[in-house]
Tab-separated table of C-alpha atoms and ligand atoms in Angstrom:
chain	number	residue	atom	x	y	z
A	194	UNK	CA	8.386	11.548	5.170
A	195	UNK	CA	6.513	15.017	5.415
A	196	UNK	CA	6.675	17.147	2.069
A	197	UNK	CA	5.145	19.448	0.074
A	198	UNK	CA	4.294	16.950	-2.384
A	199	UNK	CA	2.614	13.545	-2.273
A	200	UNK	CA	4.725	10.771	-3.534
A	201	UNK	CA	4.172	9.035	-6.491
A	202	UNK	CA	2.169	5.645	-7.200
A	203	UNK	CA	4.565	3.423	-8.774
A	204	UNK	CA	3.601	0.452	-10.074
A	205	UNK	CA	6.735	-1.911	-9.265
A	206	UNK	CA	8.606	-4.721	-7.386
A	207	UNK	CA	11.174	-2.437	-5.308
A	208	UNK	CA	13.747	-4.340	-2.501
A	209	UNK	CA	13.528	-2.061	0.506
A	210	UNK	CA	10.176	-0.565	1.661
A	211	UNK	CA	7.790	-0.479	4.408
A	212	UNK	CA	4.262	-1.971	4.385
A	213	UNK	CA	1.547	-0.285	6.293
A	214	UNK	CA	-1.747	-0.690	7.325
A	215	UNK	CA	-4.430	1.114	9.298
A	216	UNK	CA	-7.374	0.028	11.078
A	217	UNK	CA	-10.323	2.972	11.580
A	218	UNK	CA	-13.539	3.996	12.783
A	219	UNK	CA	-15.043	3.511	9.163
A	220	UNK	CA	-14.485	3.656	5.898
A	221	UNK	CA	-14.854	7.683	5.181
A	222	UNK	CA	-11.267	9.604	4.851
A	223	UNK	CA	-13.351	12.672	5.496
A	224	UNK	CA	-15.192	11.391	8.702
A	225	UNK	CA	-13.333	8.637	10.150
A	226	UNK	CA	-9.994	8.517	12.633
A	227	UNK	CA	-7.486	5.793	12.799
A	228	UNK	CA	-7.575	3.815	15.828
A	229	UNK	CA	-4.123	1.456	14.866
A	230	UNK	CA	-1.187	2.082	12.643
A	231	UNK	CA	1.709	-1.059	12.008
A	232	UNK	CA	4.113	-1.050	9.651
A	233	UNK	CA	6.717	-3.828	8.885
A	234	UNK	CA	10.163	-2.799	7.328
A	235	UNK	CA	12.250	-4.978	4.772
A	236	UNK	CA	15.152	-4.913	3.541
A	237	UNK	CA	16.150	-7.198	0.993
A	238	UNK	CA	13.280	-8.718	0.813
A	239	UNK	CA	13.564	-9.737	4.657
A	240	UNK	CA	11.378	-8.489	7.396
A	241	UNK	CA	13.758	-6.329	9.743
A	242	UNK	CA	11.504	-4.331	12.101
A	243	UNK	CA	8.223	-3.873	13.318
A	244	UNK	CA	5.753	-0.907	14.154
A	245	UNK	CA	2.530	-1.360	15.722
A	246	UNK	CA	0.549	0.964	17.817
A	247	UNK	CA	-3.061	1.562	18.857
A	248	UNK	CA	-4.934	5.101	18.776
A	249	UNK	CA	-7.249	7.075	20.908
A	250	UNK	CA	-9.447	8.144	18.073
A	251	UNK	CA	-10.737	10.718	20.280
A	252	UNK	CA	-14.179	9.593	19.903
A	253	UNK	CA	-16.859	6.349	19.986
A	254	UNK	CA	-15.532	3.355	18.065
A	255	UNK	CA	-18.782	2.334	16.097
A	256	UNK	CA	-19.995	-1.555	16.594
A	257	UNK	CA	-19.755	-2.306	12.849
A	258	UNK	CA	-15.672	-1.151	13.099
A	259	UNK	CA	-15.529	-2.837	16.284
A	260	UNK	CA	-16.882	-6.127	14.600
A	261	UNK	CA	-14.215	-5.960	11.688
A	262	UNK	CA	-11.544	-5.243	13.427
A	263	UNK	CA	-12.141	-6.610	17.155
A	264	UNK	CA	-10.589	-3.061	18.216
A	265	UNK	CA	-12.870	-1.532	21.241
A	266	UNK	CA	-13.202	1.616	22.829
A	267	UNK	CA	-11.904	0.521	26.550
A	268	UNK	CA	-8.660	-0.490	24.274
A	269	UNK	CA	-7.539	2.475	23.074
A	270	UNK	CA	-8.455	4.413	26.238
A	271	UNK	CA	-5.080	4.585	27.123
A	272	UNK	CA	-3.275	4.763	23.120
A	273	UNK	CA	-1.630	7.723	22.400
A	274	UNK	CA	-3.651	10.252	20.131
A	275	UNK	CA	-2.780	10.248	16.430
A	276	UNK	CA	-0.242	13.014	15.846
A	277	UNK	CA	2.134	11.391	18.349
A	278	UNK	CA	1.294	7.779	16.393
A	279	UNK	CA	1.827	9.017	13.188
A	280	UNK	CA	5.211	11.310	14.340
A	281	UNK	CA	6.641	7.983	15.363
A	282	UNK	CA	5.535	6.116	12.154
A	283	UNK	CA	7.109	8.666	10.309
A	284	UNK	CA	10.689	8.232	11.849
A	285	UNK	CA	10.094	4.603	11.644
A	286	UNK	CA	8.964	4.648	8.002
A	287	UNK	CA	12.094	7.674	6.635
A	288	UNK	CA	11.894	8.303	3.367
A	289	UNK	CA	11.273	4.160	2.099
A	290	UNK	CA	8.606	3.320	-0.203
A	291	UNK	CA	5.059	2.889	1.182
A	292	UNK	CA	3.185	-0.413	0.582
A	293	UNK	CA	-0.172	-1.666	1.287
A	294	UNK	CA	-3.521	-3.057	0.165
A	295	UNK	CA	-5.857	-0.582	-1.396
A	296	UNK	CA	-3.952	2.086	-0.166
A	297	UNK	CA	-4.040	4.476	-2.784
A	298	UNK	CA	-7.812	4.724	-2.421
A	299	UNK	CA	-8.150	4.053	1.498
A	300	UNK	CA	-5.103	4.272	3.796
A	301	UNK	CA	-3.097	7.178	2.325
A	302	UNK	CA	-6.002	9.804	1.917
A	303	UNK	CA	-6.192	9.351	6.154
A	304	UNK	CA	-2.560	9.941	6.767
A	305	UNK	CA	-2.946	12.648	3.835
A	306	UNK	CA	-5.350	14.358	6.084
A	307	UNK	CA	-4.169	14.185	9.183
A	308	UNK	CA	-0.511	15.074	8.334
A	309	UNK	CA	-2.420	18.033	6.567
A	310	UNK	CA	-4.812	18.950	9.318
A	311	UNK	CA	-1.167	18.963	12.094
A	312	UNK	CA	1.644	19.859	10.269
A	313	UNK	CA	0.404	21.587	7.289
A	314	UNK	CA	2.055	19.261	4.986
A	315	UNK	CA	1.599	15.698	3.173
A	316	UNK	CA	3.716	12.416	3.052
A	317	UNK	CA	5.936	12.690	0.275
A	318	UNK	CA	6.965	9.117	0.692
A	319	UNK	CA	6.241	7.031	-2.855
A	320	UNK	CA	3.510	3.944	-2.721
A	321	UNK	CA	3.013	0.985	-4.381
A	322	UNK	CA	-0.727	-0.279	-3.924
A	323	UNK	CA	-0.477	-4.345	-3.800
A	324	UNK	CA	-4.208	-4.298	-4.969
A	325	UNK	CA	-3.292	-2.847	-8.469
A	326	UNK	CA	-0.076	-4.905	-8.710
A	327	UNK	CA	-2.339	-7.935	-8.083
A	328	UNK	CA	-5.133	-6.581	-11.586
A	329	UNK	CA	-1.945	-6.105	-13.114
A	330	UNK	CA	0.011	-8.951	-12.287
A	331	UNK	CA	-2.923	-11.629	-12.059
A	332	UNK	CA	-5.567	-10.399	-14.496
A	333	UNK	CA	-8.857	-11.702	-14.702
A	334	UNK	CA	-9.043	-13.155	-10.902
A	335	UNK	CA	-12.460	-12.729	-9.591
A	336	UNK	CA	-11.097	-11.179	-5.970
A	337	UNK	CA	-8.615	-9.415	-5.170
A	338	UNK	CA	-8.960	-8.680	-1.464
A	339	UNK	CA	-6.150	-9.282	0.273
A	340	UNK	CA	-7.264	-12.663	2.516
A	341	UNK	CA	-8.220	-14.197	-0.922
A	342	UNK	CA	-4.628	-13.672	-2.622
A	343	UNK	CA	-3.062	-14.741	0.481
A	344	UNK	CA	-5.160	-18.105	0.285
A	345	UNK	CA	-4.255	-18.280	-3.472
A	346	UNK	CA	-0.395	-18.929	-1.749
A	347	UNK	CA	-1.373	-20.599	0.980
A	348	UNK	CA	-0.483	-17.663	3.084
A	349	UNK	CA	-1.867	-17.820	7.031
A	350	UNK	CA	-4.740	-15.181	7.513
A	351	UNK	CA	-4.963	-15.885	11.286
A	352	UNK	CA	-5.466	-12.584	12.845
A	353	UNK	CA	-6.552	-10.848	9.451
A	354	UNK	CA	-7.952	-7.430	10.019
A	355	UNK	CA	-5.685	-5.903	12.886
A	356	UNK	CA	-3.175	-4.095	11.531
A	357	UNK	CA	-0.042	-5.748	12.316
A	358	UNK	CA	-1.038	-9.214	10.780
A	359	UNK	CA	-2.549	-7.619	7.584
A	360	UNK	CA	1.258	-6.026	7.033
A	361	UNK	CA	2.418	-9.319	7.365
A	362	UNK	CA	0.225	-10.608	4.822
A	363	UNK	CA	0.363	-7.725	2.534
A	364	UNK	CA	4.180	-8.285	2.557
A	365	UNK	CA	4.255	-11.639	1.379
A	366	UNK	CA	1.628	-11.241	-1.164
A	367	UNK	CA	3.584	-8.412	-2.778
A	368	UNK	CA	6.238	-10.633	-2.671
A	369	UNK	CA	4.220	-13.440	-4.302
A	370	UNK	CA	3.217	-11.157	-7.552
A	371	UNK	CA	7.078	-10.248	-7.827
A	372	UNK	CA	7.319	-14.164	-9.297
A	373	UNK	CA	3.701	-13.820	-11.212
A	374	UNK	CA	5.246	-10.540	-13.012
A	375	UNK	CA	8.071	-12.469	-13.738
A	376	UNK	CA	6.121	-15.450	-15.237
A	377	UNK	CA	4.733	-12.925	-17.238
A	378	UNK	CA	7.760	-11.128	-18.584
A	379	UNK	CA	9.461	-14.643	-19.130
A	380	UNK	CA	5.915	-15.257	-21.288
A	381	UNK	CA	6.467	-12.442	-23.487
A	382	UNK	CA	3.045	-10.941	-22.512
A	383	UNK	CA	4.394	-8.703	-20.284
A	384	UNK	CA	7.982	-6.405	-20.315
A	385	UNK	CA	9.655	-4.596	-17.811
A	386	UNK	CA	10.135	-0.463	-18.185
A	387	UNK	CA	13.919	-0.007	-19.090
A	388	UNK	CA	13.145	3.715	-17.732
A	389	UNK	CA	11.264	3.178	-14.182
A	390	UNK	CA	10.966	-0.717	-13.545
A	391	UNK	CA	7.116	-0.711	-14.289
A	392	UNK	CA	5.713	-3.510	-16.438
A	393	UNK	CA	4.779	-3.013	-19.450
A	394	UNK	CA	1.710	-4.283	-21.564
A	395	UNK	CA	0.723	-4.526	-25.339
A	396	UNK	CA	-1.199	-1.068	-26.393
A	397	UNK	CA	-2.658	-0.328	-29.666
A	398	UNK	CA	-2.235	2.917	-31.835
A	399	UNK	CA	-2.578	4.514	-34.820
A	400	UNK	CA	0.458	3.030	-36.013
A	401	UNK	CA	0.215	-0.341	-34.619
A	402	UNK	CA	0.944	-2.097	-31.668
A	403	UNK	CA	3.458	-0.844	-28.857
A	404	UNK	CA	4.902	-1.244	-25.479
A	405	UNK	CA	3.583	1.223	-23.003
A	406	UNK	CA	4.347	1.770	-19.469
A	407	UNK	CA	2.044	0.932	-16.527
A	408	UNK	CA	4.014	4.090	-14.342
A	409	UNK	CA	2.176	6.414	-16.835
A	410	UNK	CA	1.816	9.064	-16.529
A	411	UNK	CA	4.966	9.758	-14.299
A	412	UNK	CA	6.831	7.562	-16.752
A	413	UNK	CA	5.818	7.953	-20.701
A	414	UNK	CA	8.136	5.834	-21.779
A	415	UNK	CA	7.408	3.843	-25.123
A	416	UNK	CA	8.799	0.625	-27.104
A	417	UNK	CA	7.861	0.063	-30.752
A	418	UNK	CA	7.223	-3.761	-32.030
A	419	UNK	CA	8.820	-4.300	-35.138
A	420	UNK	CA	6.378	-5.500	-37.652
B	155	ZN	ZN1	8.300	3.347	-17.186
């Protein structure tokens, strides 16, 4: 899981992976500590294992986290600090792909950090973000946040916003927009990458219209419509 590199965002339906989640003190990836880390692994589509452990933050929990969250100070008195948490999450995680809600923009940049700030390395693991599968997959929904998609399927919410349960969610949702990408592909507005498994969309250039590949720019892969 550590590495040199970060891994890459891929924008795909993959069989094996992990989905994580954090809860924190806030929303800043400069400011902020994690005070809970779960993960769920599948294989096969299936649910297999479970991680799920709170954090001593090593500081106040503010109310407004608190309130989201329903996480307290007196409950993490006890957790482990972080780099332990995070060690562990690492074996659990190995090298599978990351997913999670919004995680490109929230989640990852905290375990970027940290694993920066106590190893002197990043998580070279690759990510799919369920919140850009979902614009790409189901364009033109008004919200995207993870309890409304898992309404949209009828998907239980109880106990949304600890970590474990939002995993849960997260994993069937990505699931879910598996079957709406392949509505799409079976609809012709949509392809899948013969080079990395991304989907595809319509583009327009210079020379007409073309297939072009959502894993740009770590996939530049191109298909020409006959005219
Ligand atoms: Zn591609």
């Amino acid at each position: 899981m550590l590495a040199d590199q970060p891994g890459r965002n891929r924008k795909t339906f993959v069989e094996d992976y992990v989905v994580f989640d954090l809860e924190t003190t806030g929303l800043s990836s400069n400011y902020d500590q994690v005070v809970e880390i779960s993960g769920v692994k599948v294989r096969n589509h299936e649910v297999v294992e479970e991680f799920s452990s709170l954090v001593n933050p090593g500081r106040h929990i503010p109310e407004v986290a608190t309130d989201v969250n329903g996480i307290t100070d007196d409950m993490v008195r006890e957790a482990p600090e972080f780099r332990q948490v995070l060690q562990d999450f690492s074996a659990f995680a190995g090298e599978l792909v990351l997913v999670g809600h919004n995680i490109h923009r929230f989640d990852l940049p905290f375990l970027y950090r940290d694993a920066q700030n106590y190893w002197g390395r990043t998580i070279g693991n690759d990510y799919v973000d369920t919140l850009q599968m979902a614009k790409i997959c189901l364009p033109g929904r008004k919200g995207y946040g993870l309890g409304s998609l898992a309404q949209n399927y009828g998907i239980s919410t109880v106990g949304a916003h600890r970590a474990l349960a939002d995993c849960h969610m997260t994993q069937k949702v990505y699931e879910k927009l598996r079957g709406e990408l392949e509505n799409r592909v079976r609809e012709g507005c949509m392809r899948i990458c013969p080079q990395c498994g991304s989907p595809m969309v319509v583009r327009q250039g210079p020379m007409g219209g073309f297939w072009g590949c959502l894993g740009f720019p770590f996939c530049r892969c191109t298909v020409n419509i006959p005219r």
